[in-house]
Amino acid sequence: MPGVVIVGAQWGDEGKGKATDVLGSRVDYVVKFNGGNNAGHTVVIGDQKFALHLLPSGILTPGVTPVIGNGVVVDISVLFTEIDALIERGVDPSKLLISNAAHIIAPYARTLDNVTERFLGKRKIGTTGRGIGPAYADKINRLGLRMGDLFDEQLLRDKIEGSLEQKNHLLVKVYNRRAITVDEVADELLQYRDRLEPMVTDTSLVLNQALDRGETVLFEGGQATMLDVDHGTYPFVTSSSATAGGASTGSGVGPTRIDSVIGIVKAYTTRVGEGPMPTELFDEMGDFLAEVGHEYGTTTGRRRRCGWYDAVIARYAARINGLTDLVLTKLDVLTGLEQIPVCVAYDVDGVRYEELPQDQAAFAAATPVYEYLPGWTEDISGARSFEDLPQTAQDYVMALEKISNCRISAIGVGPGRDEIIVNHDLLHVRGA
Ligand code: GDP
Ligand code: IMO
Ligand code: MG
């Protein structure tokens, strides 16, 4: 039985939350393996809309065990705000498990995120301000606090002290902020200890045992390929491994246990924050995509930058993640366009690039080479099989499949849980 990974194939907000939710009824565990509350997933169930940040989208499916893996950074106060809001709406989060090795976003990480951005000025990343970068920096610097540390108060205080020694120099001498005390950090974190105790465990063991029993585990990536710290548009990226490899390191499940990797792509492109985006539109077509697609961030409310589908990026995502399938979302948003431009390659100073330029300046200078595909005017939100789509919409999907180098196994035609066309079995085992 499969281990299935879901990753974003663009710059995030492709509809990963909905895809996880759709598959949720067929899986036993949903694991978030990277990122933190910088993510924002909107899931629409009937007339109810849920916005999730830190919790895996599987939390909305009864019977599924949601897991926060070791690769995630956890803001504990946000965790409980989100849990309590779900309980109020009748969702039962009692099965949630959290890795004892997941790192904690300490209160000073949020402060440092915001002051660093301010000091970067025009070089800023446009972060979500949730303390993600500083929390991962502490992890890599071996100065981080882990969930398991909460249950050894002396160890926790000792680690906070070690971390603050350096932070306070920075905060006071460089950023002109007040110093933070060990007590205030320890008190804030320790207030959650009793509530956390039943959730925090060795989740790698739990997941591997589930796979041994033949159960299905879905690994849900936050952010996306182009925001991955290694493979994205560095330095305009997030601080974690958002690509498929991150599913293994971020959960403690080996790569041999992963059977399929599903990439989620929008039928166009969006990006939040700074950094290059070759197909970005600055005209009324960009406004059209933003308004019809409701492209406003789930986490920060920022308007997303919008542009046409970029097949260079889709091919890159297929390669970096070893994608077995693509889920194409938001096809309905393109309804009503006479022609739909699709970027098939880049032009950089007169040179054609079929693959992503690895040079930061070349990528920043890339202009899209477009092919133009005919559009459709029919409402497609009621389509439930590929044949229900108008011929030109079918042709658009087939053209995207070809130039993206990966089969398209499902097509989103609206935000609702049932507004999807499933073309192939998404939980297939490669080669079966
Ligand atoms: P995520 O971060 O990848 O989970 O994506 P977000 O939830 O941030 O953004 C995707 C948005 O698109 C959400 O508001 C979804 O409800 C919505 N959505 C997902 N799939 C479709 C679709 O096929 N059509 C339309 N119109 N909306 C969709
Ligand atoms: P989901 O999971 C879109 C972007 C931020 C910023 C950069 C770094 O909903 O797809 P960070 O706070 O992570 O240090 O910010 O990454 N970013 C996202 N953009 N969707 C997300 O998550 C994002 N998470 C971070 O806008 O440019
Ligand atoms: Mg999102």
Short mmCIF file of C-alpha atoms and ligand atoms in Angstrom, two decimals:
data_model
loop_
_atom_site.label_atom_id
_atom_site.label_comp_id
_atom_site.label_asym_id
_atom_site.label_seq_id
_atom_site.Cartn_x
_atom_site.Cartn_y
_atom_site.Cartn_z
CA MET A 1 0.00 0.00 0.00
CA PRO A 2 1.26 3.40 -0.88
CA GLY A 3 3.06 6.27 0.64
CA VAL A 4 1.86 9.26 -1.40
CA VAL A 5 3.46 12.72 -1.48
CA ILE A 6 1.67 15.94 -2.44
CA VAL A 7 3.82 18.96 -3.33
CA GLY A 8 3.24 22.37 -4.84
CA ALA A 9 4.70 22.55 -8.35
CA GLN A 10 4.82 26.37 -8.62
CA TRP A 11 5.14 29.13 -5.97
CA GLY A 12 2.47 27.90 -3.57
CA ASP A 13 -1.29 28.23 -3.22
CA GLU A 14 -1.91 25.75 -6.03
CA GLY A 15 -4.73 24.07 -4.11
CA LYS A 16 -2.72 21.50 -2.12
CA GLY A 17 -5.15 21.73 0.79
CA LYS A 18 -8.10 20.82 -1.40
CA ALA A 19 -6.17 17.99 -3.09
CA THR A 20 -5.19 16.56 0.31
CA ASP A 21 -8.78 16.86 1.46
CA VAL A 22 -10.09 15.10 -1.66
CA LEU A 23 -7.68 12.19 -1.13
CA GLY A 24 -8.25 12.27 2.64
CA SER A 25 -11.16 9.87 2.63
CA ARG A 26 -8.90 7.19 1.16
CA VAL A 27 -5.90 7.52 3.47
CA ASP A 28 -5.15 6.67 7.08
CA TYR A 29 -2.52 9.30 7.94
CA VAL A 30 -1.84 12.81 6.61
CA VAL A 31 1.61 14.15 7.52
CA LYS A 32 2.75 17.74 7.19
CA PHE A 33 6.48 17.48 6.62
CA ASN A 34 7.81 21.05 6.22
CA GLY A 35 7.07 24.69 6.86
CA GLY A 36 4.84 26.08 9.57
CA ASN A 37 2.07 28.61 9.82
CA ASN A 38 3.41 30.46 6.78
CA ALA A 39 1.18 28.04 4.84
CA GLY A 40 -2.46 28.80 4.20
CA HIS A 41 -4.77 26.16 2.83
CA THR A 42 -8.41 26.88 2.10
CA VAL A 43 -10.71 23.89 2.02
CA VAL A 44 -14.37 24.28 1.08
CA ILE A 45 -16.74 21.59 2.33
CA GLY A 46 -20.37 22.22 1.39
CA ASP A 47 -21.11 25.78 2.49
CA GLN A 48 -18.32 25.75 5.06
CA LYS A 49 -14.90 27.27 4.39
CA PHE A 50 -11.88 26.25 6.49
CA ALA A 51 -8.56 28.11 6.49
CA LEU A 52 -5.74 25.96 7.85
CA HIS A 53 -2.21 27.17 8.52
CA LEU A 54 -0.32 24.81 10.76
CA LEU A 55 -2.57 21.78 10.93
CA PRO A 56 -2.44 19.19 8.13
CA SER A 57 -5.49 19.38 5.86
CA GLY A 58 -6.29 15.76 6.78
CA ILE A 59 -7.60 17.06 10.10
CA LEU A 60 -10.94 17.72 8.38
CA THR A 61 -11.50 14.07 7.47
CA PRO A 62 -12.94 11.87 10.22
CA GLY A 63 -10.90 8.71 10.69
CA VAL A 64 -7.64 10.21 9.43
CA THR A 65 -4.76 10.62 11.86
CA PRO A 66 -3.14 14.03 11.21
CA VAL A 67 0.57 14.24 11.95
CA ILE A 68 2.93 17.20 12.30
CA GLY A 69 6.30 15.75 11.28
CA ASN A 70 9.79 16.57 12.51
CA GLY A 71 10.43 18.81 9.48
CA VAL A 72 7.79 21.33 10.59
CA VAL A 73 8.38 24.39 12.78
CA VAL A 74 5.58 24.85 15.31
CA ASP A 75 4.23 28.08 16.75
CA ILE A 76 2.49 26.54 19.75
CA SER A 77 0.10 29.42 20.44
CA VAL A 78 -1.03 29.37 16.79
CA LEU A 79 -1.43 25.59 17.04
CA PHE A 80 -3.91 25.87 19.89
CA THR A 81 -5.75 28.84 18.40
CA GLU A 82 -6.29 26.71 15.30
CA ILE A 83 -7.24 23.58 17.26
CA ASP A 84 -9.75 25.49 19.42
CA ALA A 85 -11.33 27.19 16.38
CA LEU A 86 -11.84 23.77 14.77
CA ILE A 87 -13.35 22.28 17.93
CA GLU A 88 -15.81 25.18 18.00
CA ARG A 89 -16.88 24.26 14.46
CA GLY A 90 -17.42 20.61 15.33
CA VAL A 91 -14.13 19.18 14.02
CA ASP A 92 -12.49 16.61 16.28
CA PRO A 93 -8.70 17.15 16.35
CA SER A 94 -8.05 14.62 19.14
CA LYS A 95 -6.11 12.22 16.90
CA LEU A 96 -3.41 14.83 16.11
CA LEU A 97 0.17 13.66 16.68
CA ILE A 98 3.25 15.91 16.77
CA SER A 99 6.85 14.79 16.37
CA ASN A 100 8.99 15.21 19.46
CA ALA A 101 11.75 16.37 17.05
CA ALA A 102 9.70 19.17 15.43
CA HIS A 103 11.21 22.56 16.22
CA ILE A 104 9.41 25.29 18.12
CA ILE A 105 9.03 28.79 16.71
CA ALA A 106 10.17 30.70 19.80
CA PRO A 107 8.63 34.14 20.38
CA TYR A 108 11.94 35.82 19.49
CA ALA A 109 11.92 34.15 16.05
CA ARG A 110 8.87 36.20 15.06
CA THR A 111 10.56 39.40 16.25
CA LEU A 112 13.74 38.56 14.35
CA ASP A 113 11.81 37.73 11.16
CA ASN A 114 10.23 41.17 11.10
CA VAL A 115 13.30 43.21 12.05
CA THR A 116 15.46 41.32 9.55
CA GLU A 117 13.01 42.13 6.76
CA ARG A 118 12.99 45.77 7.74
CA PHE A 119 16.78 45.93 7.75
CA LEU A 120 17.03 44.16 4.39
CA GLY A 121 15.13 47.07 2.84
CA LYS A 122 14.93 46.64 -0.92
CA ARG A 123 16.54 43.20 -0.62
CA LYS A 124 13.70 41.92 1.55
CA ILE A 125 12.13 38.51 0.83
CA GLY A 126 8.54 39.51 1.59
CA THR A 127 8.19 36.81 4.26
CA THR A 128 4.94 36.02 6.02
CA GLY A 129 6.45 37.39 9.25
CA ARG A 130 5.72 34.20 11.15
CA GLY A 131 9.28 33.55 12.34
CA ILE A 132 9.87 30.72 9.87
CA GLY A 133 13.38 31.70 8.68
CA PRO A 134 14.83 32.40 12.16
CA ALA A 135 13.32 29.14 13.54
CA TYR A 136 14.95 27.07 10.78
CA ALA A 137 18.17 29.07 11.16
CA ASP A 138 18.28 28.09 14.85
CA LYS A 139 17.64 24.46 13.87
CA ILE A 140 20.58 24.43 11.46
CA ASN A 141 22.73 26.42 13.89
CA ARG A 142 21.96 23.76 16.54
CA LEU A 143 20.38 26.38 18.77
CA GLY A 144 16.78 25.28 18.29
CA LEU A 145 14.14 24.19 20.80
CA ARG A 146 12.29 20.97 20.01
CA MET A 147 8.84 19.81 21.09
CA GLY A 148 10.37 17.05 23.21
CA ASP A 149 12.38 19.64 25.19
CA LEU A 150 9.13 20.90 26.78
CA PHE A 151 9.03 17.81 28.97
CA ASP A 152 12.44 18.44 30.55
CA GLU A 153 12.16 21.90 32.07
CA GLN A 154 15.82 22.18 33.06
CA LEU A 155 16.97 21.23 29.55
CA LEU A 156 14.48 23.65 28.01
CA ARG A 157 15.63 26.59 30.16
CA ASP A 158 19.23 25.75 29.42
CA LYS A 159 18.61 25.75 25.67
CA ILE A 160 16.64 28.99 25.81
CA GLU A 161 19.50 30.59 27.72
CA GLY A 162 22.01 29.41 25.13
CA SER A 163 19.93 30.74 22.28
CA LEU A 164 19.15 34.07 23.96
CA GLU A 165 22.75 34.83 24.71
CA GLN A 166 23.31 35.36 21.01
CA LYS A 167 19.84 36.74 20.19
CA ASN A 168 19.91 39.42 22.85
CA HIS A 169 23.19 40.81 21.54
CA LEU A 170 21.61 41.04 18.13
CA LEU A 171 18.29 42.45 19.31
CA VAL A 172 19.78 45.07 21.63
CA LYS A 173 22.98 46.12 19.88
CA VAL A 174 22.02 45.83 16.23
CA TYR A 175 18.25 46.16 16.10
CA ASN A 176 17.78 48.49 19.07
CA ARG A 177 15.17 46.23 20.67
CA ARG A 178 14.74 45.21 24.31
CA ALA A 179 16.41 42.07 25.64
CA ILE A 180 14.27 38.96 26.18
CA THR A 181 14.50 36.95 29.41
CA VAL A 182 14.70 33.17 29.79
CA ASP A 183 11.69 33.25 32.12
CA GLU A 184 9.34 34.99 29.73
CA VAL A 185 10.11 32.51 26.94
CA ALA A 186 9.99 29.46 29.24
CA ASP A 187 6.72 30.60 30.84
CA GLU A 188 5.07 31.15 27.50
CA LEU A 189 6.07 27.71 26.20
CA LEU A 190 5.51 25.72 29.38
CA GLN A 191 1.88 26.81 29.73
CA TYR A 192 1.05 24.44 26.86
CA ARG A 193 2.98 21.44 28.16
CA ASP A 194 0.09 19.48 29.68
CA ARG A 195 -2.13 19.90 26.64
CA LEU A 196 0.71 18.85 24.35
CA GLU A 197 1.78 15.81 26.32
CA PRO A 198 -0.65 13.28 24.77
CA MET A 199 0.15 14.50 21.23
CA VAL A 200 3.95 14.58 21.21
CA THR A 201 5.53 11.29 20.23
CA ASP A 202 7.99 9.49 17.93
CA THR A 203 5.95 10.03 14.77
CA SER A 204 8.55 8.36 12.53
CA LEU A 205 7.91 5.12 14.41
CA VAL A 206 4.12 5.57 14.21
CA LEU A 207 4.22 6.20 10.44
CA ASN A 208 6.60 3.35 9.62
CA GLN A 209 4.48 0.95 11.66
CA ALA A 210 1.38 2.13 9.82
CA LEU A 211 3.09 1.44 6.48
CA ASP A 212 4.14 -1.99 7.79
CA ARG A 213 0.46 -2.73 8.46
CA GLY A 214 -0.39 -1.78 4.87
CA GLU A 215 -2.03 1.53 5.72
CA THR A 216 -1.85 4.58 3.45
CA VAL A 217 0.16 7.65 4.42
CA LEU A 218 -0.22 10.95 2.59
CA PHE A 219 2.67 13.41 2.95
CA GLU A 220 1.41 16.97 2.55
CA GLY A 221 3.97 19.58 1.53
CA GLY A 222 3.60 23.22 2.48
CA GLN A 223 4.82 25.97 0.09
CA ALA A 224 6.14 24.68 -3.22
CA THR A 225 8.99 23.64 -5.49
CA MET A 226 9.95 27.21 -6.46
CA LEU A 227 10.02 28.21 -2.77
CA ASP A 228 12.20 25.25 -1.75
CA VAL A 229 15.38 26.39 0.01
CA ASP A 230 17.60 24.31 -2.33
CA HIS A 231 15.66 24.10 -5.59
CA GLY A 232 13.61 27.30 -5.59
CA THR A 233 14.39 30.83 -6.68
CA TYR A 234 16.98 31.38 -3.94
CA PRO A 235 17.17 33.71 -2.01
CA PHE A 236 13.47 34.43 -2.63
CA VAL A 237 12.36 31.18 -1.05
CA THR A 238 11.13 29.84 2.24
CA SER A 239 13.54 28.16 4.66
CA SER A 240 12.47 24.51 4.35
CA SER A 241 12.52 21.59 1.91
CA ALA A 242 9.19 21.87 0.15
CA THR A 243 10.04 19.35 -2.58
CA ALA A 244 9.41 15.60 -2.49
CA GLY A 245 12.75 14.76 -0.85
CA GLY A 246 11.62 16.83 2.13
CA ALA A 247 8.86 14.29 2.75
CA SER A 248 11.47 11.74 3.84
CA THR A 249 13.70 13.97 5.95
CA GLY A 250 10.68 15.80 7.36
CA SER A 251 8.88 12.65 8.51
CA GLY A 252 11.47 9.95 9.15
CA VAL A 253 10.04 7.68 6.45
CA GLY A 254 12.61 6.44 3.93
CA PRO A 255 12.32 7.21 0.20
CA THR A 256 11.83 3.52 -0.67
CA ARG A 257 8.46 3.66 1.08
CA ILE A 258 7.13 6.43 -1.17
CA ASP A 259 5.22 5.15 -4.17
CA SER A 260 3.86 8.24 -5.88
CA VAL A 261 4.50 11.96 -5.92
CA ILE A 262 1.64 14.22 -6.94
CA GLY A 263 2.42 17.78 -8.02
CA ILE A 264 -0.32 20.40 -7.77
CA VAL A 265 -0.34 23.10 -10.48
CA LYS A 266 -2.73 25.90 -11.22
CA ALA A 267 -3.89 26.36 -14.80
CA TYR A 268 -2.05 29.70 -14.50
CA THR A 269 0.66 30.95 -12.11
CA THR A 270 0.66 32.97 -8.88
CA ARG A 271 3.33 34.12 -6.48
CA VAL A 272 3.30 35.97 -3.13
CA GLY A 273 6.26 38.01 -1.91
CA GLU A 274 9.35 39.16 -3.75
CA GLY A 275 11.44 37.45 -6.42
CA PRO A 276 11.37 36.77 -10.16
CA MET A 277 8.28 35.43 -11.95
CA PRO A 278 8.70 35.37 -15.74
CA THR A 279 5.02 35.16 -16.72
CA GLU A 280 3.81 37.86 -14.30
CA LEU A 281 1.14 40.13 -15.81
CA PHE A 282 0.93 43.82 -14.98
CA ASP A 283 -2.14 44.55 -17.10
CA GLU A 284 -5.87 43.96 -16.87
CA MET A 285 -5.36 40.24 -17.57
CA GLY A 286 -3.46 40.01 -14.27
CA ASP A 287 -6.39 41.74 -12.56
CA PHE A 288 -8.77 39.30 -14.26
CA LEU A 289 -6.91 36.25 -12.90
CA ALA A 290 -6.66 37.79 -9.40
CA GLU A 291 -10.34 38.70 -9.24
CA VAL A 292 -11.86 35.60 -10.86
CA GLY A 293 -9.40 33.30 -9.07
CA HIS A 294 -9.78 35.15 -5.72
CA GLU A 295 -6.01 35.38 -5.53
CA TYR A 296 -5.62 36.91 -2.09
CA GLY A 297 -3.40 35.15 0.45
CA THR A 298 -4.99 32.85 3.02
CA THR A 299 -2.29 33.77 5.55
CA THR A 300 -1.46 37.45 5.00
CA GLY A 301 -4.32 38.63 2.77
CA ARG A 302 -1.77 39.99 0.27
CA ARG A 303 -2.83 40.05 -3.36
CA ARG A 304 -1.02 37.32 -5.24
CA ARG A 305 0.97 38.23 -8.32
CA CYS A 306 -0.68 36.51 -11.31
CA GLY A 307 0.50 35.31 -14.72
CA TRP A 308 0.05 32.63 -17.36
CA TYR A 309 0.93 28.94 -17.05
CA ASP A 310 4.67 28.39 -17.12
CA ALA A 311 5.59 24.98 -18.57
CA VAL A 312 9.32 25.51 -17.95
CA ILE A 313 8.53 25.54 -14.25
CA ALA A 314 6.15 22.60 -14.53
CA ARG A 315 8.83 20.52 -16.28
CA TYR A 316 11.37 21.57 -13.66
CA ALA A 317 8.96 20.56 -10.87
CA ALA A 318 8.33 17.20 -12.59
CA ARG A 319 12.08 16.58 -12.64
CA ILE A 320 13.05 17.85 -9.17
CA ASN A 321 10.21 15.97 -7.46
CA GLY A 322 10.09 12.90 -9.71
CA LEU A 323 6.39 13.60 -10.17
CA THR A 324 4.18 10.65 -11.10
CA ASP A 325 1.05 12.80 -11.56
CA LEU A 326 -0.10 16.37 -11.81
CA VAL A 327 -3.35 17.72 -10.42
CA LEU A 328 -4.33 20.75 -12.51
CA THR A 329 -6.43 23.18 -10.44
CA LYS A 330 -8.55 26.24 -11.19
CA LEU A 331 -9.20 25.44 -14.83
CA ASP A 332 -12.61 27.13 -14.32
CA VAL A 333 -10.89 30.49 -13.74
CA LEU A 334 -9.79 30.60 -17.40
CA THR A 335 -13.36 30.30 -18.72
CA GLY A 336 -14.32 33.18 -21.01
CA LEU A 337 -10.90 33.88 -22.50
CA GLU A 338 -10.68 33.84 -26.27
CA GLN A 339 -7.05 32.76 -26.28
CA ILE A 340 -4.86 31.43 -23.49
CA PRO A 341 -1.12 32.10 -23.62
CA VAL A 342 1.12 29.32 -22.25
CA CYS A 343 4.84 29.85 -21.64
CA VAL A 344 6.77 27.03 -23.32
CA ALA A 345 10.32 28.37 -23.01
CA TYR A 346 12.22 31.51 -21.96
CA ASP A 347 14.18 34.04 -23.90
CA VAL A 348 17.23 35.43 -22.11
CA ASP A 349 19.08 38.02 -24.16
CA GLY A 350 18.14 36.32 -27.41
CA VAL A 351 18.96 32.80 -26.19
CA ARG A 352 16.12 30.27 -25.91
CA TYR A 353 15.97 28.29 -22.66
CA GLU A 354 13.90 25.10 -22.50
CA GLU A 355 15.10 24.41 -18.95
CA LEU A 356 15.16 26.69 -15.91
CA PRO A 357 18.25 28.96 -16.02
CA GLN A 358 20.36 28.17 -12.95
CA ASP A 359 21.96 31.58 -12.94
CA GLN A 360 19.97 33.99 -10.72
CA ALA A 361 20.47 36.97 -13.02
CA ALA A 362 19.47 34.96 -16.12
CA PHE A 363 16.26 33.79 -14.48
CA ALA A 364 15.47 37.34 -13.38
CA ALA A 365 15.94 38.49 -17.00
CA ALA A 366 13.92 35.64 -18.56
CA THR A 367 11.00 36.66 -20.74
CA PRO A 368 8.36 34.10 -21.68
CA VAL A 369 8.03 32.54 -25.12
CA TYR A 370 4.29 32.02 -25.52
CA GLU A 371 2.14 29.65 -27.50
CA TYR A 372 -1.52 30.62 -27.78
CA LEU A 373 -4.24 28.06 -27.22
CA PRO A 374 -7.94 28.59 -28.00
CA GLY A 375 -10.21 29.21 -24.99
CA TRP A 376 -13.83 28.29 -24.16
CA THR A 377 -16.87 30.15 -22.89
CA GLU A 378 -18.99 27.35 -21.39
CA ASP A 379 -19.31 27.06 -17.59
CA ILE A 380 -17.21 24.00 -16.70
CA SER A 381 -17.84 23.89 -12.95
CA GLY A 382 -20.35 21.06 -13.33
CA ALA A 383 -17.98 18.83 -15.34
CA ARG A 384 -17.22 15.56 -13.56
CA SER A 385 -15.55 13.63 -16.37
CA PHE A 386 -12.97 14.71 -18.92
CA GLU A 387 -15.55 14.28 -21.70
CA ASP A 388 -17.85 16.80 -19.97
CA LEU A 389 -15.32 19.55 -20.78
CA PRO A 390 -15.68 21.56 -24.01
CA GLN A 391 -13.29 20.37 -26.73
CA THR A 392 -11.00 23.42 -26.44
CA ALA A 393 -10.71 22.91 -22.66
CA GLN A 394 -9.81 19.25 -23.26
CA ASP A 395 -7.22 20.39 -25.81
CA TYR A 396 -5.80 22.93 -23.31
CA VAL A 397 -5.38 20.19 -20.67
CA MET A 398 -3.80 17.79 -23.16
CA ALA A 399 -1.41 20.47 -24.40
CA LEU A 400 -0.36 21.24 -20.80
CA GLU A 401 0.18 17.54 -20.12
CA LYS A 402 2.45 17.26 -23.12
CA ILE A 403 4.59 20.34 -22.50
CA SER A 404 4.78 19.74 -18.74
CA ASN A 405 6.18 16.25 -19.15
CA CYS A 406 3.81 14.64 -16.68
CA ARG A 407 0.38 13.09 -16.88
CA ILE A 408 -2.53 15.10 -15.50
CA SER A 409 -4.55 12.84 -13.23
CA ALA A 410 -7.14 15.27 -11.92
CA ILE A 411 -8.59 18.64 -12.91
CA GLY A 412 -10.09 21.19 -10.52
CA VAL A 413 -13.16 22.98 -11.85
CA GLY A 414 -14.19 24.86 -8.68
CA PRO A 415 -13.23 25.30 -5.01
CA GLY A 416 -15.70 22.74 -3.61
CA ARG A 417 -14.68 19.26 -2.48
CA ASP A 418 -16.62 17.62 -5.32
CA GLU A 419 -15.65 20.12 -8.04
CA ILE A 420 -12.95 17.92 -9.51
CA ILE A 421 -12.51 15.54 -12.43
CA VAL A 422 -10.42 12.50 -11.55
CA ASN A 423 -8.85 11.01 -14.65
CA HIS A 424 -6.63 8.30 -13.22
CA ASP A 425 -6.35 6.58 -9.86
CA LEU A 426 -4.35 9.07 -7.82
CA LEU A 427 -3.31 6.51 -5.25
CA HIS A 428 -1.74 4.23 -7.80
CA VAL A 429 1.57 2.57 -7.13
CA ARG A 430 4.13 3.49 -9.75
CA GLY A 431 4.19 0.93 -12.52
CA ALA A 432 1.07 -0.89 -11.31
P1 GDP B 1 -2.68 25.74 -1.01
O1 GDP B 1 -1.85 26.67 -0.20
O2 GDP B 1 -1.91 25.07 -2.11
O3 GDP B 1 -3.45 24.74 -0.18
O4 GDP B 1 -3.77 26.65 -1.76
P2 GDP B 1 -4.65 27.83 -1.11
O5 GDP B 1 -5.75 27.20 -0.31
O6 GDP B 1 -3.79 28.85 -0.46
O7 GDP B 1 -5.19 28.52 -2.44
C1 GDP B 1 -5.95 27.82 -3.37
C2 GDP B 1 -7.34 28.46 -3.48
O8 GDP B 1 -7.98 27.98 -4.64
C3 GDP B 1 -8.28 28.14 -2.32
O9 GDP B 1 -9.06 29.29 -2.06
C4 GDP B 1 -9.15 27.01 -2.86
O10 GDP B 1 -10.45 26.98 -2.28
C5 GDP B 1 -9.23 27.37 -4.30
N1 GDP B 1 -9.34 26.24 -5.23
C6 GDP B 1 -8.72 25.03 -5.20
N2 GDP B 1 -8.99 24.32 -6.31
C7 GDP B 1 -9.78 25.10 -7.09
C8 GDP B 1 -10.37 24.94 -8.37
O11 GDP B 1 -10.20 23.93 -9.07
N3 GDP B 1 -11.12 26.00 -8.85
C9 GDP B 1 -11.31 27.14 -8.13
N4 GDP B 1 -12.05 28.12 -8.65
N5 GDP B 1 -10.77 27.32 -6.91
C10 GDP B 1 -10.01 26.32 -6.41
P1 IMO B 2 1.22 27.54 0.94
O1 IMO B 2 1.53 26.29 1.71
C1 IMO B 2 2.72 31.11 -1.06
C2 IMO B 2 6.42 32.86 0.57
C3 IMO B 2 6.34 34.22 1.23
C4 IMO B 2 7.73 34.75 0.93
C5 IMO B 2 8.60 33.51 1.04
C6 IMO B 2 9.30 33.37 2.38
O2 IMO B 2 -0.08 28.17 1.31
O3 IMO B 2 1.35 27.30 -0.54
P2 IMO B 2 8.48 32.74 4.82
O4 IMO B 2 7.47 33.38 5.74
O5 IMO B 2 8.16 31.31 4.50
O6 IMO B 2 9.88 32.92 5.31
O7 IMO B 2 8.38 33.57 3.44
O8 IMO B 2 7.74 32.41 0.84
N1 IMO B 2 5.49 31.85 1.12
C7 IMO B 2 4.40 31.41 0.49
N2 IMO B 2 3.83 31.80 -0.68
N3 IMO B 2 2.18 30.10 -0.37
C8 IMO B 2 2.75 29.67 0.80
O9 IMO B 2 2.34 28.58 1.45
C9 IMO B 2 3.88 30.37 1.29
N4 IMO B 2 4.67 30.24 2.38
C10 IMO B 2 5.65 31.15 2.26
O10 IMO B 2 5.33 35.02 0.64
O11 IMO B 2 7.80 35.19 -0.41
MG MG B 3 -1.82 28.64 0.44
#
